[in-house]
N, CA and C of each residue as an Amber inpcrd file, in Angstrom:
protein
   471
   3.8290000   6.4460000 -10.6060000   3.1350000   5.1900000 -10.3730000
   2.0380000   5.3570000  -9.3120000   2.3380000   6.1430000  -8.2790000
   1.3340000   6.3770000  -7.2320000   0.1340000   7.1270000  -7.8040000
   0.3930000   8.1380000  -8.6360000  -0.7110000   8.8860000  -9.2430000
  -1.5640000   7.9890000 -10.1260000  -0.9160000   7.1030000 -10.8980000
  -1.6580000   6.1780000 -11.7510000  -2.5450000   5.2450000 -10.9220000
  -2.0060000   4.7390000  -9.8290000  -2.7850000   3.8300000  -8.9700000
  -3.9840000   4.5560000  -8.3690000  -3.7730000   5.7830000  -7.9110000
  -4.8700000   6.5510000  -7.3240000  -5.9420000   6.8200000  -8.3800000
  -5.5270000   7.2260000  -9.5710000  -6.4900000   7.5140000 -10.6390000
  -7.3030000   6.2730000 -10.9920000  -6.6410000   5.1340000 -11.0680000
  -7.3130000   3.8830000 -11.3970000  -8.3130000   3.4700000 -10.3210000
  -7.9370000   3.6480000  -9.0590000  -8.7520000   3.1390000  -7.9500000
  -9.6690000   4.1770000  -7.3130000  -9.6400000   5.4050000  -7.7980000
 -10.4910000   6.4510000  -7.2240000 -11.9780000   6.0990000  -7.2780000
 -12.4930000   5.5330000  -8.3610000 -13.9170000   5.1610000  -8.3570000
 -14.2790000   4.1650000  -7.2480000 -13.4240000   3.1920000  -6.9990000
 -13.6600000   2.2340000  -5.9220000 -13.6780000   2.9400000  -4.5740000
 -12.7160000   3.8340000  -4.3630000 -12.6540000   4.5830000  -3.1020000
 -13.9030000   5.4520000  -2.9270000 -14.3120000   6.1170000  -3.9810000
 -15.5050000   6.9750000  -3.8980000 -16.7500000   6.1480000  -3.5890000
 -16.8770000   4.9750000  -4.2210000 -18.0190000   4.0970000  -3.9520000
 -18.0790000   3.6840000  -2.4910000 -16.9310000   3.5580000  -1.8580000
 -16.8630000   3.1280000  -0.4610000 -16.7890000   4.2980000   0.5180000
 -16.7890000   5.5200000  -0.0070000 -16.7110000   6.6920000   0.8620000
 -15.3490000   6.8720000   1.5040000 -14.2990000   6.4180000   0.8280000
 -12.9410000   6.4960000   1.3540000 -12.2450000   7.7100000   0.7340000
 -11.6650000   8.5460000   1.5710000 -10.9120000   9.6990000   1.0930000
  -9.4770000   9.2770000   0.8100000  -8.9280000   9.7310000  -0.3260000
  -7.5540000   9.4060000  -0.6920000  -6.7580000  10.6950000  -0.8230000
  -5.5690000  10.6890000  -0.2310000  -4.6530000  11.8200000  -0.3540000
  -3.3060000  11.2920000  -0.8520000  -2.8250000  11.8780000  -1.9480000
  -1.5450000  11.4870000  -2.5390000  -0.6170000  12.6890000  -2.4900000
   0.5570000  12.5250000  -1.8850000   1.4810000  13.6500000  -1.7700000
   2.9150000  13.1590000  -1.7670000   3.8220000  14.1130000  -1.8080000
   5.2320000  13.7730000  -1.6940000   6.0470000  14.2640000  -2.8510000
   7.2690000  13.7780000  -2.8810000   8.2320000  14.1310000  -3.9140000
   8.4520000  12.9350000  -4.8280000   8.9010000  13.2120000  -6.0460000
   9.2460000  12.1320000  -6.9640000  10.4570000  11.3920000  -6.4030000
  10.3720000  10.0790000  -6.4250000  11.4710000   9.2160000  -5.9960000
  11.6540000   8.1700000  -7.0870000  12.8170000   8.0990000  -7.6790000
  13.0200000   7.2290000  -8.8260000  13.8090000   5.9830000  -8.4580000
  13.4760000   4.9080000  -9.1630000  14.1490000   3.6310000  -8.9820000
  14.1950000   2.9310000 -10.3180000  14.9280000   1.8440000 -10.4260000
  14.9590000   1.0830000 -11.6750000  14.1970000  -0.2110000 -11.4760000
  13.7980000  -0.7980000 -12.5960000  13.0900000  -2.0590000 -12.5260000
  11.9660000  -2.1110000 -13.5260000  11.1750000  -3.1310000 -13.4120000
  10.0370000  -3.3310000 -14.3000000   8.9210000  -2.3650000 -13.9340000
   8.6040000  -1.4690000 -14.8530000   7.5120000  -0.5160000 -14.6080000
   6.1980000  -1.2650000 -14.3370000   5.9550000  -2.3240000 -15.0840000
   4.7250000  -3.0970000 -14.9150000   4.6450000  -3.7040000 -13.5170000
   5.7270000  -4.3180000 -13.0780000   5.7110000  -4.9470000 -11.7570000
   5.6400000  -3.9100000 -10.6390000   6.3510000  -2.7920000 -10.7910000
   6.2980000  -1.7480000  -9.7640000   4.9220000  -1.0770000  -9.7320000
   4.2500000  -1.0000000 -10.8860000   2.8760000  -0.4940000 -10.8960000
   1.9700000  -1.4630000 -10.1480000   2.2220000  -2.7640000 -10.3170000
   1.4370000  -3.7720000  -9.5940000   1.6140000  -3.6170000  -8.0870000
   2.8360000  -3.3640000  -7.6430000   3.1120000  -3.1370000  -6.2170000
   2.2590000  -1.9740000  -5.7130000   2.3390000  -0.8590000  -6.4120000
   1.6250000   0.3470000  -5.9900000   0.1280000   0.1310000  -6.0020000
  -0.3770000  -0.4480000  -7.0680000  -1.8180000  -0.6810000  -7.1860000
  -2.3050000  -1.6460000  -6.1130000  -1.5650000  -2.7310000  -5.8580000
  -1.9690000  -3.6740000  -4.8090000  -2.0530000  -2.9880000  -3.4480000
  -1.0560000  -2.1670000  -3.1210000  -1.0540000  -1.5010000  -1.8120000
  -2.2230000  -0.5270000  -1.6740000  -2.4820000   0.2600000  -2.7050000
  -3.5900000   1.2200000  -2.6370000  -4.9230000   0.4750000  -2.6030000
  -5.0670000  -0.5730000  -3.3980000  -6.3040000  -1.3660000  -3.4000000
  -6.5600000  -1.9600000  -2.0170000  -5.5310000  -2.5590000  -1.4140000
  -5.6800000  -3.1200000  -0.0630000  -6.0920000  -2.0470000   0.9360000
  -5.4860000  -0.8660000   0.8190000  -5.7920000   0.2180000   1.7540000
  -7.2450000   0.6640000   1.6350000  -7.8130000   0.5400000   0.4500000
  -9.2200000   0.9160000   0.2520000 -10.1490000  -0.1720000   0.7640000
  -9.9300000  -1.4140000   0.3350000 -10.9000000  -2.4710000   0.6510000
 -10.8150000  -2.9740000   2.0870000  -9.6870000  -2.7510000   2.7530000
  -9.5500000  -3.1640000   4.1540000  -9.5300000  -1.9160000   5.0350000
 -10.5430000  -1.1010000   4.8810000 -10.5720000   0.2050000   5.5220000
 -11.8700000   0.3790000   6.2970000 -11.7560000   0.9420000   7.4470000
 -12.9010000   1.3940000   8.2330000 -12.4990000   2.7240000   8.8550000
 -13.4680000   3.5400000   9.2270000 -13.0990000   4.8070000   9.8750000
 -12.2470000   4.5770000  11.1150000 -11.4380000   5.5650000  11.4240000
 -10.5950000   5.4890000  12.6170000 -11.4610000   5.2490000  13.8410000
 -10.9500000   4.5340000  14.7730000 -11.6570000   4.1790000  15.9910000
 -12.2780000   5.4060000  16.6620000 -13.5770000   5.3230000  16.9400000
 -14.2630000   6.4040000  17.6440000 -14.6690000   7.5750000  16.7650000
 -14.5190000   7.4380000  15.4460000 -14.8800000   8.5250000  14.5480000
 -16.0600000   8.1240000  13.6870000 -16.8430000   9.1240000  13.2790000
 -18.0060000   8.8550000  12.4450000 -17.7420000   9.0650000  10.9640000
 -16.6600000   9.7800000  10.6110000 -16.4240000  10.0700000   9.2020000
 -15.9220000   8.8310000   8.4740000 -15.8440000   8.9490000   7.1580000
 -15.3960000   7.8440000   6.3200000 -13.9270000   7.5330000   6.5760000
 -13.5050000   6.4100000   6.0750000 -12.1130000   6.0270000   6.1970000
 -11.2230000   6.8540000   5.2880000  -9.9220000   6.7090000   5.4910000
  -8.9520000   7.4750000   4.7230000  -7.7900000   6.6090000   4.2780000
  -7.1680000   7.0300000   3.1630000  -5.9550000   6.4210000   2.6450000
  -4.9920000   7.5540000   2.3360000  -3.7350000   7.3950000   2.7530000
  -2.6960000   8.3790000   2.4840000  -1.5590000   7.6870000   1.7440000
  -1.1670000   8.2510000   0.5950000  -0.0580000   7.7380000  -0.1870000
   1.0070000   8.8240000  -0.2210000   2.2160000   8.4600000   0.1540000
   3.3220000   9.4180000   0.1800000   4.5230000   8.8060000  -0.5160000
   5.1720000   9.5890000  -1.3630000   6.4140000   9.1620000  -1.9980000
   7.5100000  10.1400000  -1.6160000   8.7320000   9.6050000  -1.4670000
   9.8480000  10.4880000  -1.1180000  11.1690000   9.7700000  -1.3040000
  12.2160000  10.5480000  -1.6230000  13.5570000   9.9750000  -1.5730000
  14.0290000   9.9830000  -0.1200000  14.6090000   8.8830000   0.3540000
  15.1300000   8.7730000   1.7230000  16.5210000   8.1800000   1.6650000
  17.5150000   8.9850000   1.9190000  18.9110000   8.5290000   1.8600000
  19.1350000   7.8220000   0.5250000  19.3340000   6.5240000   0.5240000
  19.5760000   5.7640000  -0.7060000  18.3390000   5.0320000  -1.2130000
  17.1720000   5.4090000  -0.7270000  15.9400000   4.6840000  -1.0450000
  14.8860000   5.5800000  -1.6840000  14.1300000   5.0000000  -2.6020000
  12.8890000   5.5950000  -3.0880000  11.8050000   4.9810000  -2.2180000
  11.0780000   5.8180000  -1.5000000  10.0940000   5.3130000  -0.5390000
   8.6780000   5.5790000  -1.0180000   7.8430000   4.5710000  -0.8860000
   6.4060000   4.6630000  -1.1300000   5.7310000   4.1830000   0.1470000
   4.9220000   5.0510000   0.7440000   4.1900000   4.6700000   1.9520000
   2.7020000   4.7920000   1.6880000   1.9710000   3.7290000   2.0140000
   0.5130000   3.7060000   1.8790000  -0.0420000   3.3810000   3.2580000
  -0.8860000   4.2880000   3.7750000  -1.4870000   4.1090000   5.0970000
  -3.0000000   4.1780000   4.9700000  -3.6750000   3.4980000   5.8820000
  -5.1280000   3.5890000   5.9040000  -5.6600000   3.5280000   7.3270000
  -6.8690000   4.0290000   7.4770000  -7.6020000   3.8090000   8.7160000
  -8.1460000   2.3870000   8.6260000  -8.4080000   1.7910000   9.7450000
  -8.9080000   0.4260000   9.7050000  -8.9780000  -0.1720000  11.0820000
  -9.1570000  -1.4670000  11.0880000  -9.2090000  -2.2000000  12.3480000
  -7.8720000  -2.0770000  13.0740000  -7.9250000  -2.1690000  14.3950000
  -6.7020000  -2.1770000  15.1850000  -6.0100000  -3.5190000  14.9450000
  -4.7330000  -3.4540000  14.5790000  -3.9490000  -4.6480000  14.2580000
  -2.7970000  -4.7930000  15.2420000  -2.4970000  -6.0070000  15.6020000
  -1.3550000  -6.2570000  16.4760000  -0.1120000  -6.4480000  15.6120000
   1.0680000  -6.1570000  16.1530000   2.3010000  -6.4210000  15.3990000
   2.4260000  -7.8920000  14.9970000   1.9490000  -8.7860000  15.8390000
   2.0160000 -10.2230000  15.5320000   1.1660000 -10.5620000  14.3070000
  -0.0210000  -9.9770000  14.2260000  -0.8900000 -10.2300000  13.0760000
  -0.2900000  -9.6060000  11.8170000   0.2060000  -8.3880000  11.9230000
   0.7920000  -7.6960000  10.7750000   1.9650000  -8.5030000  10.2060000
   2.7370000  -9.1510000  11.0710000   3.8840000  -9.9430000  10.6290000
   3.4660000 -11.1130000   9.7370000   2.2140000 -11.5310000   9.7880000
   1.7480000 -12.6700000   8.9810000   1.0930000 -12.2420000   7.6640000
   0.9180000 -10.9520000   7.4340000   0.1410000 -10.4990000   6.2800000
   0.8050000 -10.7600000   4.9340000   2.1020000 -10.9900000   4.8940000
   2.7500000 -11.2940000   3.6150000   2.6810000 -12.7820000   3.2810000
   2.1430000 -13.5770000   4.1800000   1.9760000 -14.9990000   3.8990000
   0.8430000 -15.1750000   2.8950000   1.0550000 -15.9830000   1.8460000
  -0.0010000 -16.1790000   0.8480000  -1.2960000 -16.6830000   1.4760000
  -2.3930000 -16.1670000   0.9750000  -3.7540000 -16.5390000   1.3610000
  -4.1360000 -16.1090000   2.7710000  -3.3470000 -15.2540000   3.4000000
  -3.6840000 -14.7500000   4.7310000  -4.5300000 -13.5030000   4.5620000
  -5.8120000 -13.5820000   4.8970000  -6.7300000 -12.4660000   4.7560000
  -7.2300000 -11.9790000   6.1010000  -6.8540000 -12.6150000   7.1660000
  -7.3600000 -12.2320000   8.4760000  -8.6010000 -13.0300000   8.7930000
  -8.7140000 -13.4660000  10.0180000  -9.8050000 -14.3550000  10.4130000
 -11.1720000 -13.6980000  10.3040000 -11.2580000 -12.3990000  10.5390000
 -12.5620000 -11.7400000  10.5720000 -13.0170000 -11.2300000   9.2090000
 -12.1880000 -11.3340000   8.1940000 -12.5310000 -10.7650000   6.9000000
 -13.3730000 -11.7370000   6.0970000 -14.3770000 -11.1880000   5.4460000
 -15.1920000 -11.9830000   4.5440000 -14.9450000 -11.4910000   3.1370000
 -15.1030000 -12.3720000   2.1810000 -14.8350000 -12.0100000   0.7960000
 -16.0000000 -11.1930000   0.2500000 -15.6560000 -10.0770000  -0.3890000
 -16.6460000  -9.2730000  -1.1090000 -16.1770000  -9.1590000  -2.5400000
 -16.9290000  -8.4550000  -3.3660000 -16.5800000  -8.3860000  -4.7830000
 -15.2310000  -7.7320000  -5.0530000 -14.7170000  -6.9110000  -4.1370000
 -13.4600000  -6.2140000  -4.3940000 -12.3080000  -6.6870000  -3.5140000
 -12.5280000  -7.6600000  -2.6530000 -11.4100000  -8.1740000  -1.8690000
 -10.8260000  -9.3650000  -2.5920000  -9.5920000  -9.6590000  -2.3080000
  -8.9190000 -10.7500000  -2.9950000  -8.9150000 -12.0110000  -2.1680000
  -7.9520000 -12.8520000  -2.4860000  -7.8440000 -14.1370000  -1.8060000
  -6.6670000 -14.1710000  -0.8470000  -6.0090000 -13.0460000  -0.6540000
  -4.9060000 -12.9990000   0.2910000  -3.5420000 -13.1200000  -0.3470000
  -3.4310000 -12.7490000  -1.6230000  -2.1370000 -12.8140000  -2.3010000
  -1.5010000 -11.4470000  -2.5160000  -2.2430000 -10.3720000  -2.3410000
  -1.7540000  -9.0320000  -2.6630000  -0.4440000  -8.6740000  -2.0070000
  -0.3530000  -8.8110000  -0.6940000   0.8800000  -8.4360000   0.0020000
   2.0000000  -9.4500000  -0.2360000   1.6550000 -10.6990000  -0.4660000
   2.6740000 -11.6920000  -0.8050000   3.2960000 -11.3490000  -2.1560000
   2.4800000 -10.9420000  -3.1050000   2.9780000 -10.5290000  -4.4200000
   3.8360000  -9.2780000  -4.2840000   3.3540000  -8.3000000  -3.5350000
   4.1140000  -7.0710000  -3.3060000   5.4810000  -7.4060000  -2.7220000
   5.5130000  -8.2250000  -1.7030000   6.7630000  -8.5790000  -1.0380000
   7.7320000  -9.2450000  -2.0090000   7.2360000 -10.1470000  -2.8450000
   8.0850000 -10.8540000  -3.8090000   8.6550000  -9.8970000  -4.8550000
   7.8140000  -9.0020000  -5.3860000   8.2740000  -8.0390000  -6.3960000
   9.2960000  -7.0830000  -5.7940000   9.0070000  -6.5840000  -4.6180000
   9.9250000  -5.6450000  -3.9600000  11.2710000  -6.3230000  -3.7050000
  11.2450000  -7.5490000  -3.2150000  12.4800000  -8.2970000  -2.9610000
  13.2670000  -8.5030000  -4.2610000  12.5770000  -8.8210000  -5.3470000
  13.2340000  -9.0300000  -6.6400000  13.8850000  -7.7570000  -7.1700000
  13.4190000  -6.6070000  -6.6970000  13.9750000  -5.3200000  -7.1190000
  15.0060000  -4.7770000  -6.1230000  15.4520000  -5.6170000  -5.1990000
  16.4870000  -5.2130000  -4.2500000  15.9870000  -4.3070000  -3.1420000
  14.6870000  -4.3530000  -2.8920000  14.1090000  -3.4930000  -1.8590000
  13.5610000  -4.2760000  -0.7010000  12.7770000  -3.5810000   0.1060000
  12.1280000  -4.2540000   1.2390000  10.7550000  -3.6360000   1.4880000
   9.8780000  -4.4580000   2.0410000   8.5240000  -4.0600000   2.4190000
   8.4440000  -4.0430000   3.9270000   8.0120000  -2.9280000   4.4830000
   7.8450000  -2.8120000   5.9340000   6.3670000  -2.5860000   6.2280000
   5.7930000  -3.4280000   7.0670000   4.3930000  -3.3090000   7.4700000
   4.3350000  -3.0280000   8.9610000   3.5930000  -1.9960000   9.3480000
   3.4320000  -1.6680000  10.7640000   1.9920000  -1.2540000  11.0290000
   1.4630000  -1.6510000  12.1760000   0.1150000  -1.1990000  12.5320000
   0.1330000   0.2990000  12.8510000  -0.9390000   0.9880000  12.4890000
  -1.0760000   2.4020000  12.8280000  -1.7560000   2.5190000  14.1900000
  -1.3170000   3.4850000  14.9750000  -1.9710000   3.7490000  16.2540000
  -3.4180000   4.1520000  15.9740000  -4.3590000   3.5460000  16.6400000
  -5.7730000   3.8470000  16.4300000  -6.4250000   3.0080000  15.3550000
  -5.6500000   2.2010000  14.6460000  -6.2030000   1.3030000  13.6420000
  -5.6630000   1.5650000  12.2530000  -5.6240000   0.5030000  11.4720000
  -5.1250000   0.6050000  10.1130000  -3.7020000   0.1010000   9.9890000
  -3.1720000   0.2410000   8.7960000  -1.8650000  -0.3180000   8.4660000
  -1.0230000   0.7260000   7.7480000   0.2680000   0.6890000   8.0030000
   1.2400000   1.4950000   7.2510000   2.1310000   0.5120000   6.4960000
   2.1050000   0.6000000   5.1620000   2.9550000  -0.2340000   4.3130000
   3.9670000   0.6830000   3.6370000   5.2440000   0.4050000   3.8540000
   6.3010000   1.2090000   3.2470000   7.1600000   0.3090000   2.3740000
   7.3080000   0.7220000   1.1200000   8.1870000   0.0440000   0.1750000
   9.4290000   0.9030000   0.0230000  10.5840000   0.2900000   0.1980000
  11.8630000   0.9660000  -0.0020000  12.5900000   0.2600000  -1.1370000
  12.8980000   1.0380000  -2.1980000  13.6070000   0.5260000  -3.3590000
  14.8510000   1.3660000  -3.5810000  15.8960000   0.7940000  -4.1650000
  17.1150000   1.5770000  -4.3860000  16.8180000   2.8630000  -5.1720000
  17.2920000   3.9760000  -4.6400000  17.0690000   5.2920000  -5.2430000
  18.0540000   5.5290000  -6.3770000  17.5320000   6.0200000  -7.5040000
  18.3630000   6.3640000  -8.6440000  18.0340000   7.7810000  -9.1060000
  18.8980000   8.3240000  -9.9390000  18.6410000   9.6510000 -10.4880000
  17.6520000   9.5380000 -11.6300000  16.8240000  10.5590000 -11.8830000
  15.8270000  10.5030000 -12.9480000  16.4100000  10.3040000 -14.3430000
  17.6710000  10.6170000 -14.5640000  18.2530000  10.5150000 -15.9030000
  18.7180000   9.1130000 -16.2780000  18.5060000   8.1400000 -15.4290000
  19.0510000   6.8070000 -15.6980000  18.0090000   5.8000000 -16.1990000
  16.9310000   6.2750000 -16.8510000  15.9330000   5.3560000 -17.3910000
  15.2050000   4.6070000 -16.3040000  14.4630000   5.3050000 -15.4680000
  13.9100000   4.7350000 -14.2490000  12.3960000   4.8430000 -14.2070000
  11.8210000   4.2210000 -13.2230000  10.4030000   4.3530000 -12.9340000
  10.2560000   5.1790000 -11.6620000   9.3230000   6.1260000 -11.6580000
   9.1040000   6.9530000 -10.4810000   7.9360000   6.4040000  -9.6930000
   8.1530000   6.1860000  -8.3910000   7.0760000   5.6850000  -7.5310000
   6.2750000   6.8370000  -6.9850000
């Protein structure tokens, strides 16, 4: 699912000069492939459109996507460079229509439903969404879904 999201959104990232790195191990979970693809695509899209170079750097922004099995969880982590965010602000990002006071709408930004949708889908699949600010700017979004074996008819994140 992560590879599909990166392939789909690579043209947008290239247009914006954003570097994307996708790595990790296969981590399998059960659920709606369509909805879990939406989760992955929303997170990668947000990481691209809400991205600026790391504080004090001249190079383009970056997005890192990592998948891994963690204990009983299939983990998907999407991180980006961006504005410095406070934990208080990050805690409000799953609220519908919350886009941040300083953000203006462009052709590729949404209306503030992406993370609310992600949170709802993840919750419906028995998982959790963790959002944390990155030191130096940007956001780390981690989705944890129940880990299953690949032989049980699953979707790989």
